[in-house]
CSV table of C-alpha atoms in Angstrom, one decimal:
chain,number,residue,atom,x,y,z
A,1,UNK,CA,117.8,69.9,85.4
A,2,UNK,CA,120.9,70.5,87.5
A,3,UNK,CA,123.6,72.9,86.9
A,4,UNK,CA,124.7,76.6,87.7
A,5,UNK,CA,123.0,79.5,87.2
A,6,UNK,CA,124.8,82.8,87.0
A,7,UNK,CA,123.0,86.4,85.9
A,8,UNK,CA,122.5,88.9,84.7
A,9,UNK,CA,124.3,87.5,81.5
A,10,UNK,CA,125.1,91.2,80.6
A,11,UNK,CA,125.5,93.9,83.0
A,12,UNK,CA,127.2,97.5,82.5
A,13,UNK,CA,128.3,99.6,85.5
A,14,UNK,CA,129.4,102.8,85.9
A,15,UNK,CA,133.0,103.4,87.6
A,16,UNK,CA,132.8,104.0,91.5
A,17,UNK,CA,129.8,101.4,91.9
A,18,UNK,CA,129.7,98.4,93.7
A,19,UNK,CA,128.3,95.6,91.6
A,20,UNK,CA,127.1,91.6,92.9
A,21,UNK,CA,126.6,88.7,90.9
A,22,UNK,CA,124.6,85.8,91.6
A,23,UNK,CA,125.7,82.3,91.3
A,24,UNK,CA,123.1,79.2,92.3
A,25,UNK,CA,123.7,75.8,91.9
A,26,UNK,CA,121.3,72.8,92.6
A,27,UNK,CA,123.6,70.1,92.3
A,28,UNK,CA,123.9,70.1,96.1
A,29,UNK,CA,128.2,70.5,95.6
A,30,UNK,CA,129.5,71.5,98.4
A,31,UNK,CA,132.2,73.6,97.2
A,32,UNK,CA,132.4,77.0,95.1
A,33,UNK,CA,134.4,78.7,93.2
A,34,UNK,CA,134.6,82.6,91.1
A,35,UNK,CA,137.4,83.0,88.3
A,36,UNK,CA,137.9,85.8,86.1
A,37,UNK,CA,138.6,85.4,82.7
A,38,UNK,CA,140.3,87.8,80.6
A,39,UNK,CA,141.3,87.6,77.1
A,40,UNK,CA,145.1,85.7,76.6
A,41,UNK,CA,145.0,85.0,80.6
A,42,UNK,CA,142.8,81.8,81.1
A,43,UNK,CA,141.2,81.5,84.2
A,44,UNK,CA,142.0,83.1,87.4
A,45,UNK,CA,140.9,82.3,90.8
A,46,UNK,CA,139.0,85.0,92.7
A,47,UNK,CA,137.6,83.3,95.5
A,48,UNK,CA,136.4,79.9,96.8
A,49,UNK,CA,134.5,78.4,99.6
A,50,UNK,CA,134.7,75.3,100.2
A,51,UNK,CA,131.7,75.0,103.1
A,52,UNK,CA,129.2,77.5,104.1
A,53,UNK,CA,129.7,80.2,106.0
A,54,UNK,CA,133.3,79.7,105.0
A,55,UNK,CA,135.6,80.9,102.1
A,56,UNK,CA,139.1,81.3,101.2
A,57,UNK,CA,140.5,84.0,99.2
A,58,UNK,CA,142.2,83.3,95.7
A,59,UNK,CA,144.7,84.3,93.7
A,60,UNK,CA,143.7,87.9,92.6
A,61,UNK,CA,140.5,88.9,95.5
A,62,UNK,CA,142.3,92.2,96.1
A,63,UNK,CA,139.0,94.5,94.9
A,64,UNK,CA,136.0,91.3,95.5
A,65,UNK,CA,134.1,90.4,98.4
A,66,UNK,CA,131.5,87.0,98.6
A,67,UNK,CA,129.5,85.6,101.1
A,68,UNK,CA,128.2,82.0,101.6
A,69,UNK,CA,125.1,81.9,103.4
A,70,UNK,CA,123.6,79.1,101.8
A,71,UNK,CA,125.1,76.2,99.9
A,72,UNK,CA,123.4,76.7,97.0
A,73,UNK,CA,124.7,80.3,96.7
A,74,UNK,CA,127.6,82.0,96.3
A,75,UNK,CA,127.5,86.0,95.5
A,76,UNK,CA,130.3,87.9,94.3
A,77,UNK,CA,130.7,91.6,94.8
A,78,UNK,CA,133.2,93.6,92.7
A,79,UNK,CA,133.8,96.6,94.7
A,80,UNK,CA,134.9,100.0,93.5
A,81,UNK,CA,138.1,99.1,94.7
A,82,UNK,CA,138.8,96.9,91.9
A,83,UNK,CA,140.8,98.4,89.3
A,84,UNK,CA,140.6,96.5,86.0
A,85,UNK,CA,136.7,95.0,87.0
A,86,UNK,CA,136.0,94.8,83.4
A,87,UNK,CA,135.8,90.9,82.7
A,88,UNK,CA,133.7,87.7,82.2
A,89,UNK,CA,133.0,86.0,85.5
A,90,UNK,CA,132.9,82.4,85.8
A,91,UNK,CA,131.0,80.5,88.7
A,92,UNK,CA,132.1,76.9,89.2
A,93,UNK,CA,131.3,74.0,91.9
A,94,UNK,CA,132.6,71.2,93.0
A,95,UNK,CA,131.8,68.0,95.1
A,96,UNK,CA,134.7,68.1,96.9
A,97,UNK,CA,137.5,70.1,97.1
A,98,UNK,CA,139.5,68.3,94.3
A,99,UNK,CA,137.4,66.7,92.0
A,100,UNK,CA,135.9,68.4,88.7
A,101,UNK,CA,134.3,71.4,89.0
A,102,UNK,CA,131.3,72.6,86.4
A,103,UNK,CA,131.0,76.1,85.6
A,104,UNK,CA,128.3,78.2,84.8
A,105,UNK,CA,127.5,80.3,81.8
A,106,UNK,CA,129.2,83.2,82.8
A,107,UNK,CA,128.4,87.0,83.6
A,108,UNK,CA,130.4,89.6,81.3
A,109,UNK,CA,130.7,93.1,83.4
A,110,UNK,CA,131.5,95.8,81.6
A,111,UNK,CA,132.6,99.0,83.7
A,112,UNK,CA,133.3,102.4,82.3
B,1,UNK,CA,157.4,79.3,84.7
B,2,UNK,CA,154.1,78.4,85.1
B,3,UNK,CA,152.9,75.1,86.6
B,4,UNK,CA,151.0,74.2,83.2
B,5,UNK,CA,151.8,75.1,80.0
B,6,UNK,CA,149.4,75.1,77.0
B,7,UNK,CA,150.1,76.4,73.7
B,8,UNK,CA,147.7,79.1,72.9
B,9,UNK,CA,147.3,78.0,69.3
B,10,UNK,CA,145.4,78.8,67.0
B,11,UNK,CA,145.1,75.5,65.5
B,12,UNK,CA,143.6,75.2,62.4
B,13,UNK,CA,142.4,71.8,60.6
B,14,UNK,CA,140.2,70.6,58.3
B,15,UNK,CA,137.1,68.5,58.8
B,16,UNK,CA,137.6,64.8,59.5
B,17,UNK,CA,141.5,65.5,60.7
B,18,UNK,CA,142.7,63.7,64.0
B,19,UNK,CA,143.5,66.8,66.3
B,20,UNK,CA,145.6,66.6,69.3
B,21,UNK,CA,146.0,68.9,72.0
B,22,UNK,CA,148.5,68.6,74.8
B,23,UNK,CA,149.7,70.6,78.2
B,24,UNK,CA,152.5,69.7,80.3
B,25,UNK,CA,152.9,70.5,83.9
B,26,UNK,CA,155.7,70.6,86.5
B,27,UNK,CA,153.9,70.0,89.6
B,28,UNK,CA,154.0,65.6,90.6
B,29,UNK,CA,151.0,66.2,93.2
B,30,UNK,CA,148.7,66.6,90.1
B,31,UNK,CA,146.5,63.6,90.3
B,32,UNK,CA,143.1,64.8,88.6
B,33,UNK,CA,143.1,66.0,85.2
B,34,UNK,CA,140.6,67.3,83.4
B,35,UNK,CA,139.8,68.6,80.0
B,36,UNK,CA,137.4,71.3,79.1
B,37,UNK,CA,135.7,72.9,76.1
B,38,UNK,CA,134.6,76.7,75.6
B,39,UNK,CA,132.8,78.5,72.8
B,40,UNK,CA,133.0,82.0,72.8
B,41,UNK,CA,130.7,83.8,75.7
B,42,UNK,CA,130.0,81.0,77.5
B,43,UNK,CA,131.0,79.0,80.4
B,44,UNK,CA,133.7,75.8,80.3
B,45,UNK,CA,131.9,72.5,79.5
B,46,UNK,CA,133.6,69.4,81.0
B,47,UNK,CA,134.6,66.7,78.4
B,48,UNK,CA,136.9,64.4,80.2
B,49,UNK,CA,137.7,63.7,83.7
B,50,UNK,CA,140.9,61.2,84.6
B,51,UNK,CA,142.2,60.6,87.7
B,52,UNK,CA,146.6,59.5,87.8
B,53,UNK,CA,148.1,57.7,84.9
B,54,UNK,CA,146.4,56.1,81.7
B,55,UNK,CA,143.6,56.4,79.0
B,56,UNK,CA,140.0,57.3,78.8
B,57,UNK,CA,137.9,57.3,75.9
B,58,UNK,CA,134.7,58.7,75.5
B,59,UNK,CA,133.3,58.6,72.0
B,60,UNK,CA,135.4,60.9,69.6
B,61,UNK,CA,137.8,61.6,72.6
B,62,UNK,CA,140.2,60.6,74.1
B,63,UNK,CA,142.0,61.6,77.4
B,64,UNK,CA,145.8,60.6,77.9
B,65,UNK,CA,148.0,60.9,81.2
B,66,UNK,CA,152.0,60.2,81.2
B,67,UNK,CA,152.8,61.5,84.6
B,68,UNK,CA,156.4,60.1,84.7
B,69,UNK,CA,156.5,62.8,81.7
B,70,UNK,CA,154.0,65.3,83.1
B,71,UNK,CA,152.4,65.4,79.8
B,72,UNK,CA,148.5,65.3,79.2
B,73,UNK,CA,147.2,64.9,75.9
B,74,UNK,CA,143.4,65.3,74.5
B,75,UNK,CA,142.3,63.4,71.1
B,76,UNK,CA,139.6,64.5,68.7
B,77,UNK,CA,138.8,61.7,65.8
B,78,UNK,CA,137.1,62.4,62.9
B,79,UNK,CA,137.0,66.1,64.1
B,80,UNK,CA,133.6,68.5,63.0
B,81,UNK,CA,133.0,72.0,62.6
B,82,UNK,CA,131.1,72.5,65.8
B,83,UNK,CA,134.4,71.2,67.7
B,84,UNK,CA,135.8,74.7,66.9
B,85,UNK,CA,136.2,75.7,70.2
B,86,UNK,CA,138.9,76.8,73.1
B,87,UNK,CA,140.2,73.9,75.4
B,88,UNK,CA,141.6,74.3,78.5
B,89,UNK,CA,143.6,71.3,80.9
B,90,UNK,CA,143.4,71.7,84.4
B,91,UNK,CA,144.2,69.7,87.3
B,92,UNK,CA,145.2,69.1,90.7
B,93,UNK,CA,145.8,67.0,94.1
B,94,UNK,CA,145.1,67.2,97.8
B,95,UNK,CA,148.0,67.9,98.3
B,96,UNK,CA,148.8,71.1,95.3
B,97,UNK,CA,148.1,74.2,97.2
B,98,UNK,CA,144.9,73.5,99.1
B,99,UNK,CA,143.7,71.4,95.5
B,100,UNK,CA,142.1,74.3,93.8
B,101,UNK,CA,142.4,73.7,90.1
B,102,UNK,CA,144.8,74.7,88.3
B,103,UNK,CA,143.8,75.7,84.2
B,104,UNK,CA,146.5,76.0,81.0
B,105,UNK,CA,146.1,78.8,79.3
B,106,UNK,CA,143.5,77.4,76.4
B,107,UNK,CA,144.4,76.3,72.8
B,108,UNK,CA,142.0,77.9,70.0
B,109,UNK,CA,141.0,75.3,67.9
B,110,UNK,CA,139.4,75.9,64.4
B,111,UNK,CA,138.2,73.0,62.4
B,112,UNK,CA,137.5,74.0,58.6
B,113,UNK,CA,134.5,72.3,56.8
């Protein structure tokens, strides 16, 4: 089957520590995307890359890194930098840069 | 203001009631609109995908598009139980800020057996 894969599905940090989350899609989409999601403030856009070996920061990457070595992966690192990391993380891809994305099933970081 | 708006809801209806759910938008590059279901803890699941102007039905929904209004509607017929969900609108256009989507806030639907 295609789709996204995110995981862990769960993960708890403690403050101070870098943290990465996978993304992997075999739907051989070109672009991809990270959001946060908090509770009352949709989706926001953390960072994208549209190519590999290329990405784009967002609307709110102050505190995340990625990397995009591979098209069917996309990592996201929430570094210690991050102030409010505490959130559900969304992967999405896209065929192209404006078309409709699909989304994965989400990784919720908890951080205390 | 934000360029889409989406009323938050909740929405509550009962079982078999017709259930619309709109967004409006103030960006005119916005040529792809989309529609998209989430139950709690898990990802966004696309339901409808329309590109400019017009209608688009796909079994109990429908997707509307007025863009001389910059209103986007979603239908439910015959609503169930398990359509007690969040939707979100999104949308954009080559030329809307590099054409990363751009989501509404997400209206809570409840439908009540």
């Amino acid at each position: 089957d295609g789709g996204i894969t995110q995981s862990p599905k769960y993960l708890f940090r403690k403050e101070g520590q870098n943290v990465t989350l996978s993304c992997e899609q075999n739907l051989n989409h070109d672009a991809m995307y990270w959001y946060r999601q908090d509770p009352g403030q949709g989706l926001r856009l953390i960072y994208y890359s549209q190519i590999v070996n290329d990405f784009q920061k967002g609307d709110i990457a102050e505190g995340y890194s990625v990397s995009r070595e591979k098209k069917e992966s996309f990592p996201l690192t929430v570094t210690s930098a991050q102030k409010n990391p505490t959130a559900f993380y969304l992967c999405a891809s896209s065929e192209d840069r404006v078309g409709e994305q699909y989304f994965g099933p989400g990784t919720r970081l908890t951080v205390t | 203001q934000k360029e889409v708006e989406q009323d938050p809801g909740p929405l509550s209806v009962p079982e078999g009631a017709i259930v619309s759910l709109n967004c409006t938008y103030s960006n005119s590059a916005f040529q792809y609109f989309m529609w998209y279901r989430q139950y709690s803890r898990k990802g966004p699941e696309l339901l409808m995908y329309t590109y400019s102007s017009g209608n688009k039905e796909d079994g109990r929904f429908t997707a509307q598009v007025d863009k001389s209004s910059k209103y986007i509607s979603l239908f439910i017929r015959d609503s169930q139980p398990s359509d007690s969900a969040t939707y979100l609108c999104a949308m954009s256009g080559w030329s809307s800020n590099t054409g990363k989507l751009i989501f509404g806030q997400g209206t809570t639907l409840q439908v009540k057996p």
